[in-house]
């Protein structure tokens, strides 16, 4: 990804009002493309995000020989089953996408050929041992760079056997990698995790015909399952909507509707936390899309107050902490966030980065090993900020800018395209209306 230009974000002139839609859910989009590619039969995926991360997964399966094409608004996949995947003939570039690299590792662990997965500088630093360990136990051979458990990864797939894996981290990417390998393995695979992580893989796999047993923190399935292609409509991404939720919640008098947002309970911690902070978030018109709950959200800004966000919120809120730390900076009183050391292993070290950038905005922040303590101050000081190439940090800082005197300059706004192309234009539009 090329480093983008500095982005200036002006303070909001008044409350945010109107309606927005956000791109398709990034996590669900990855899974729709993966299951469409390993199933037999045609799949049409609509509302897939044009964000760079999802496009990496699409390109990866094209590299592995799957016929995938655009038809109008939809992405069509001519799936021919597990055995149709063939050697890529080149290194698969996962870009910035941890989900692409970890889930693909699970698929490739069971394929009888060698593949190399690589990514950008950020992805090359992220921990891959967490997928190497279980996939190696299942029978794959995976080599990380210099034996350090980081990309590039060389994966020699083959015959797998099912395992009972007790994961030390609540990670949907680890769980999904093991389940994708387990679907190809001999015998039964069980994954247990310390806290239930997002269950989009389980929902999507079952929608494509897989059989499994799901008991909140544990999933088990029998191997050698063939899947059937189907159509999927991807709901709007709650993690993208979160930026607008916090924007409206923190600017008093705002009244914003966000249409068609995925509300899977394993992802919706941000709504619970904003409500506890005093925001009004209404769920309107709920419906279901490919087994996933969806609804319109209405948020009314009436000021926020500091709260305690404990470890129990971690898995359900994991990608929303950067923007929630901005909500905390704008709240009345103190917010403490704990039990989320995992934030240090994301696209950037999000605890260190948000601490540093919020301090530049004049906020008193205490950095802790597994969280932060933030003393809210309502108005922020306009200044120059750095996103460290992390899309969610860049967008969180843009929301802070709405309440910063003189606005904010963010060094690299283009990285928002990883999950939310058009984010800055949409923000400007909604602030103008
Ligand atoms: C994701 C899982 C989470 C999340 C990431 C997307 C997924 O990561 O932070 O943005 O799509 O499975 P972990 O599994 O590492 O917690």
XYZ file of C-alpha atoms and ligand atoms in Angstrom:
449
model
C 0.000 0.000 0.000
C 1.384 3.379 -0.997
C 1.521 5.970 1.782
C -1.240 8.497 1.190
C -1.347 12.252 1.446
C -1.917 14.234 4.629
C -5.627 14.557 5.315
C -7.075 17.654 6.964
C -10.290 17.139 8.928
C -12.136 20.273 10.079
C -14.121 20.472 13.326
C -17.857 19.815 13.000
C -19.808 23.047 12.529
C -22.891 21.588 14.187
C -24.718 18.348 14.919
C -24.501 15.422 12.464
C -27.824 14.627 10.857
C -29.122 12.450 8.063
C -28.612 8.896 6.826
C -25.542 6.951 5.822
C -24.693 3.488 4.602
C -21.342 1.875 5.252
C -19.434 -0.740 3.175
C -20.123 -4.453 3.498
C -18.768 -6.191 6.593
C -15.078 -6.980 6.073
C -15.070 -10.157 8.183
C -18.194 -11.577 6.551
C -16.921 -10.561 3.104
C -13.705 -12.581 3.547
C -15.726 -15.626 4.563
C -18.194 -15.294 1.670
C -15.300 -15.287 -0.805
C -13.511 -18.169 0.932
C -16.571 -20.433 1.184
C -17.684 -19.530 -2.357
C -14.242 -20.567 -3.593
C -14.053 -23.927 -1.813
C -17.714 -24.893 -2.383
C -19.093 -26.631 -5.453
C -21.409 -24.517 -7.588
C -21.871 -20.861 -8.343
C -22.017 -18.210 -5.608
C -22.987 -14.559 -6.040
C -21.748 -12.225 -3.342
C -23.459 -8.852 -3.173
C -22.460 -5.800 -1.142
C -18.880 -7.041 -0.821
C -16.722 -4.137 0.362
C -14.322 -2.669 -2.197
C -11.840 -2.252 0.658
C -8.297 -3.474 0.014
C -8.443 -6.296 2.580
C -11.412 -8.036 0.947
C -9.844 -7.574 -2.485
C -6.726 -9.395 -1.228
C -8.815 -12.467 -0.445
C -10.493 -12.299 -3.876
C -7.087 -12.045 -5.603
C -5.678 -14.881 -3.491
C -8.348 -17.305 -4.715
C -7.908 -16.094 -8.302
C -4.183 -16.887 -7.840
C -5.203 -20.379 -6.648
C -7.087 -20.956 -9.906
C -10.685 -20.133 -8.916
C -12.797 -18.413 -11.585
C -14.087 -15.185 -10.021
C -15.596 -12.258 -11.894
C -17.672 -9.103 -11.384
C -21.228 -9.088 -12.711
C -22.967 -5.774 -12.161
C -22.844 -5.104 -8.449
C -22.126 -8.725 -7.515
C -18.984 -10.834 -7.341
C -19.527 -14.247 -8.963
C -17.526 -17.322 -8.026
C -17.554 -20.541 -10.032
C -16.626 -22.882 -7.173
C -15.421 -26.374 -8.052
C -14.617 -27.715 -4.575
C -11.476 -28.117 -2.454
C -9.635 -30.230 -5.028
C -9.889 -27.574 -7.726
C -7.481 -25.246 -5.893
C -4.091 -25.377 -7.605
C -0.610 -23.986 -6.888
C -0.525 -20.208 -7.215
C 2.758 -20.144 -9.125
C 3.723 -16.999 -7.240
C 3.764 -15.575 -3.739
C 0.258 -14.674 -2.571
C 0.298 -11.090 -1.324
C -2.102 -10.665 1.608
C -1.281 -6.941 1.850
C -2.352 -5.598 5.243
C -4.913 -8.332 5.867
C -4.399 -10.626 8.841
C -7.714 -12.336 8.129
C -6.609 -13.222 4.580
C -3.309 -14.667 5.812
C -4.629 -16.626 8.783
C -7.787 -18.033 7.176
C -5.970 -18.888 3.963
C -3.397 -20.763 6.062
C -6.230 -23.007 7.262
C -7.429 -23.650 3.698
C -3.918 -24.287 2.356
C -2.941 -26.555 5.257
C -5.080 -29.256 3.636
C -4.055 -28.691 -0.010
C -1.308 -30.962 -1.388
C 1.044 -28.257 -2.645
C 3.348 -25.515 -1.429
C 2.230 -21.884 -1.133
C 3.993 -18.795 0.151
C 1.915 -16.094 1.847
C 3.375 -12.655 2.373
C 2.136 -9.184 3.294
C 3.118 -5.588 3.967
C 5.466 -4.383 6.707
C 2.646 -4.342 9.308
C 1.423 -7.860 8.479
C 5.022 -9.170 8.552
C 5.188 -8.200 12.229
C 1.971 -9.835 13.324
C 1.980 -13.130 15.242
C 1.380 -16.129 12.994
C 2.601 -18.775 15.455
C -0.951 -18.867 16.785
C -2.088 -20.493 13.510
C 1.168 -22.333 12.777
C 0.873 -24.347 16.033
C -2.575 -25.921 15.552
C -2.178 -26.397 11.784
C 1.173 -28.146 12.349
C -0.469 -30.403 14.939
C -3.030 -31.309 12.267
C -0.242 -32.409 9.906
C 0.649 -29.376 7.766
C 4.211 -28.076 7.519
C 4.436 -24.314 7.932
C 7.635 -22.284 8.050
C 7.686 -18.678 9.219
C 10.478 -16.199 8.489
C 13.673 -17.322 10.327
C 11.560 -19.624 12.508
C 10.087 -16.567 14.230
C 6.431 -17.262 13.519
C 5.988 -14.283 11.224
C 5.342 -13.892 7.483
C 6.360 -14.721 4.843
C 4.877 -18.152 5.548
C 5.656 -21.209 3.467
C 2.807 -23.691 3.739
C 3.220 -27.331 2.673
C -0.266 -28.698 2.885
C -1.369 -32.325 2.820
C -3.317 -34.997 4.652
C -4.677 -33.576 7.906
C -6.068 -35.200 11.032
C -8.653 -33.637 13.315
C -7.480 -32.268 16.683
C -9.012 -30.956 19.885
C -7.484 -27.504 20.102
C -7.726 -25.335 23.212
C -6.740 -21.870 22.063
C -5.016 -19.503 24.496
C -6.440 -16.427 22.716
C -10.024 -15.520 21.858
C -9.328 -15.080 18.158
C -11.804 -15.675 15.354
C -8.898 -15.870 12.938
C -7.275 -18.739 14.847
C -10.611 -20.517 15.326
C -11.463 -20.083 11.642
C -8.066 -21.325 10.416
C -8.481 -24.515 12.471
C -12.101 -25.008 11.345
C -11.180 -24.532 7.662
C -8.423 -27.115 8.067
C -10.783 -29.351 10.062
C -13.331 -29.379 7.233
C -10.658 -31.106 5.092
C -9.207 -33.381 7.789
C -9.715 -37.029 8.701
C -11.865 -37.290 11.861
C -13.321 -34.675 14.161
C -11.896 -31.247 14.963
C -12.836 -29.292 18.080
C -11.789 -25.698 18.846
C -12.276 -24.219 22.301
C -11.473 -20.607 23.116
C -11.270 -18.620 26.370
C -13.997 -16.165 25.319
C -16.332 -16.519 22.367
C -14.902 -14.681 19.352
C -16.973 -13.581 16.346
C -18.833 -16.536 14.845
C -19.076 -15.483 11.183
C -17.156 -18.580 10.029
C -19.580 -20.902 11.793
C -22.599 -19.047 10.350
C -21.187 -18.882 6.811
C -19.975 -22.504 6.821
C -23.453 -23.707 7.819
C -25.055 -21.495 5.165
C -22.841 -23.285 2.612
C -24.051 -26.653 3.929
C -21.420 -27.580 6.517
C -22.473 -29.480 9.615
C -21.035 -28.508 12.984
C -21.863 -28.243 16.671
C -21.546 -24.796 18.184
C -21.682 -24.349 21.963
C -20.620 -20.747 22.547
C -16.894 -21.219 23.415
C -16.498 -24.520 21.576
C -17.095 -25.638 17.989
C -16.772 -29.171 16.633
C -17.092 -30.575 13.145
C -16.415 -33.739 11.203
C -13.839 -33.611 8.413
C -14.067 -34.297 4.678
C -17.094 -32.059 4.165
C -18.036 -30.756 0.723
C -19.858 -27.428 0.556
C -22.462 -26.073 -1.870
C -22.315 -22.645 -3.542
C -25.027 -20.080 -2.709
C -25.822 -16.378 -2.870
C -24.740 -14.132 -0.016
C -25.675 -10.548 0.732
C -23.073 -9.027 3.027
C -24.516 -6.734 5.744
C -23.014 -3.291 6.419
C -19.959 -3.356 8.655
C -20.642 -2.459 12.298
C -16.921 -1.782 12.742
C -17.177 0.906 10.017
C -20.496 2.189 11.369
C -18.773 2.595 14.757
C -16.949 5.721 13.518
C -20.268 7.389 12.728
C -21.840 6.095 15.945
C -19.111 7.760 18.000
C -19.168 10.899 15.819
C -22.898 11.364 16.394
C -22.759 10.279 20.052
C -20.077 12.829 20.878
C -21.550 15.846 19.057
C -24.605 16.911 21.061
C -27.804 17.329 19.066
C -26.783 14.851 16.349
C -29.409 12.483 14.961
C -28.042 9.980 12.486
C -29.428 6.810 10.890
C -27.062 4.131 9.595
C -28.802 1.716 7.232
C -28.396 -2.063 7.047
C -25.711 -2.747 9.650
C -24.725 -6.266 10.791
C -25.536 -6.717 14.472
C -24.077 -10.100 15.278
C -24.010 -10.258 19.114
C -20.387 -11.491 19.042
C -19.468 -8.114 17.488
C -21.841 -5.589 19.032
C -19.965 -4.585 22.200
C -19.563 -1.043 20.877
C -23.320 -0.471 21.076
C -23.500 -1.694 24.659
C -20.560 0.483 25.674
C -21.890 3.620 23.962
C -25.247 3.069 25.643
C -23.504 2.747 29.003
C -21.699 5.999 28.215
C -25.107 7.643 27.834
C -25.704 7.564 24.063
C -29.088 6.711 22.653
C -28.718 3.918 20.066
C -31.987 2.585 18.672
C -32.250 -0.618 16.655
C -34.838 -0.178 13.925
C -36.360 -2.667 11.490
C -34.297 -5.785 12.378
C -34.003 -8.543 9.758
C -31.675 -11.407 8.810
C -29.212 -11.883 5.944
C -27.489 -15.286 5.386
C -27.948 -16.148 9.070
C -26.617 -12.785 10.303
C -28.797 -10.261 12.192
C -29.026 -6.865 10.440
C -30.841 -3.599 11.301
C -30.863 0.155 10.808
C -29.331 2.086 13.690
C -30.417 5.509 14.910
C -28.048 7.402 17.170
C -28.801 10.588 19.015
C -25.959 12.679 20.444
C -26.604 13.833 24.004
C -23.122 13.850 25.553
C -21.101 10.963 26.934
C -19.845 9.996 30.379
C -16.790 7.945 31.340
C -17.269 4.239 32.146
C -15.297 1.139 33.049
C -14.805 -1.243 30.119
C -13.667 -4.599 31.495
C -12.048 -7.681 29.950
C -15.465 -9.287 29.357
C -16.028 -6.788 26.507
C -12.763 -7.668 24.718
C -13.745 -10.146 22.013
C -17.086 -8.452 21.200
C -15.505 -5.032 20.803
C -11.963 -5.797 19.677
C -11.793 -3.582 16.547
C -13.681 -0.652 18.089
C -11.235 0.320 20.861
C -9.457 3.025 18.808
C -12.709 4.896 18.208
C -14.019 4.111 21.695
C -10.861 5.694 23.127
C -11.873 8.841 21.204
C -15.385 8.611 22.709
C -13.705 8.336 26.133
C -11.539 11.400 25.382
C -14.722 13.380 24.732
C -16.691 12.010 27.688
C -17.320 13.597 31.027
C -15.087 11.809 33.571
C -12.733 8.869 33.437
C -12.908 5.767 31.273
C -10.798 2.719 32.003
C -10.265 -0.005 29.439
C -8.735 -3.302 30.593
C -8.071 -6.887 29.512
C -7.283 -6.126 25.878
C -3.551 -6.745 25.434
C -4.530 -8.208 22.040
C -4.806 -4.609 20.814
C -1.014 -4.525 20.775
C -0.955 -7.145 17.982
C -3.307 -5.494 15.511
C -2.437 -3.476 12.377
C -0.492 -1.286 14.826
C 0.018 -1.435 18.593
C -3.313 0.272 19.155
C -2.793 0.873 22.889
C 0.537 2.655 22.334
C -0.597 4.521 19.234
C -3.911 5.803 20.613
C -2.221 6.822 23.885
C 0.383 8.842 21.961
C -2.080 10.487 19.559
C -4.715 11.319 22.206
C -1.993 12.976 24.311
C -1.125 15.187 21.314
C -4.792 16.240 21.324
C -4.383 17.367 24.931
C -6.004 14.358 26.591
C -4.588 12.855 29.789
C -4.064 9.174 29.093
C -2.358 6.514 31.157
C -1.034 3.660 29.050
C -1.409 0.274 30.694
C -0.113 -3.127 29.602
C -3.618 -4.340 28.738
C -5.560 -1.110 28.289
C -5.773 2.610 29.024
C -7.137 5.134 31.501
C -8.538 8.184 29.745
C -9.581 11.438 31.371
C -12.227 13.003 29.088
C -12.068 16.716 28.271
C -14.897 17.499 25.769
C -12.858 19.846 23.492
C -9.574 18.686 21.998
C -6.554 20.651 20.751
C -6.180 20.673 16.968
C -2.783 19.335 15.861
C -0.894 17.041 13.473
C -1.424 13.337 14.060
C -0.062 10.032 12.816
C -2.075 6.969 11.837
C 0.889 4.555 11.552
C -0.741 3.169 8.402
C -3.519 1.694 10.555
C -6.942 2.230 8.942
C -8.910 2.170 12.184
C -6.508 4.602 13.863
C -6.777 7.034 10.902
C -10.593 6.966 11.054
C -10.701 7.238 14.855
C -8.474 10.330 14.683
C -10.781 11.834 12.056
C -13.674 11.494 14.514
C -11.557 13.200 17.182
C -10.945 16.044 14.711
C -14.675 16.893 14.731
C -14.246 18.115 18.330
C -10.727 19.569 17.976
C -10.272 23.338 17.854
C -8.787 24.164 14.466
C -9.204 20.593 13.189
C -6.583 17.898 12.737
C -4.067 16.864 10.087
C -3.632 13.115 9.732
C -0.383 12.055 8.039
C -1.876 9.208 5.971
C -5.604 9.192 5.276
C -5.434 6.758 2.350
C -5.030 3.765 4.672
C -8.757 4.108 5.492
C -9.282 2.396 2.103
C -8.236 -0.896 3.712
C -11.720 -1.285 5.179
C -13.673 1.859 4.273
C -13.069 3.415 0.846
C -14.774 6.823 0.687
C -14.741 7.303 4.470
C -13.430 10.888 4.443
C -15.855 12.008 1.706
C -18.798 10.500 3.578
C -17.714 12.144 6.840
C -17.392 15.514 5.114
C -20.785 15.080 3.465
C -22.542 14.250 6.728
C -20.839 17.124 8.553
C -21.977 19.530 5.822
C -25.625 18.404 5.707
C -11.262 -10.847 12.460
C -10.980 -11.197 13.754
C -10.348 -10.288 14.716
C -10.437 -8.856 14.269
C -10.062 -8.689 12.838
C -10.990 -9.499 11.954
C -11.867 -11.844 11.573
O -8.986 -10.631 14.843
O -9.616 -8.038 15.081
O -10.120 -7.334 12.445
O -12.380 -11.458 10.503
O -11.855 -13.018 11.923
P -8.483 -11.766 15.846
O -9.045 -13.040 15.424
O -6.987 -11.766 15.735
O -8.955 -11.309 17.198
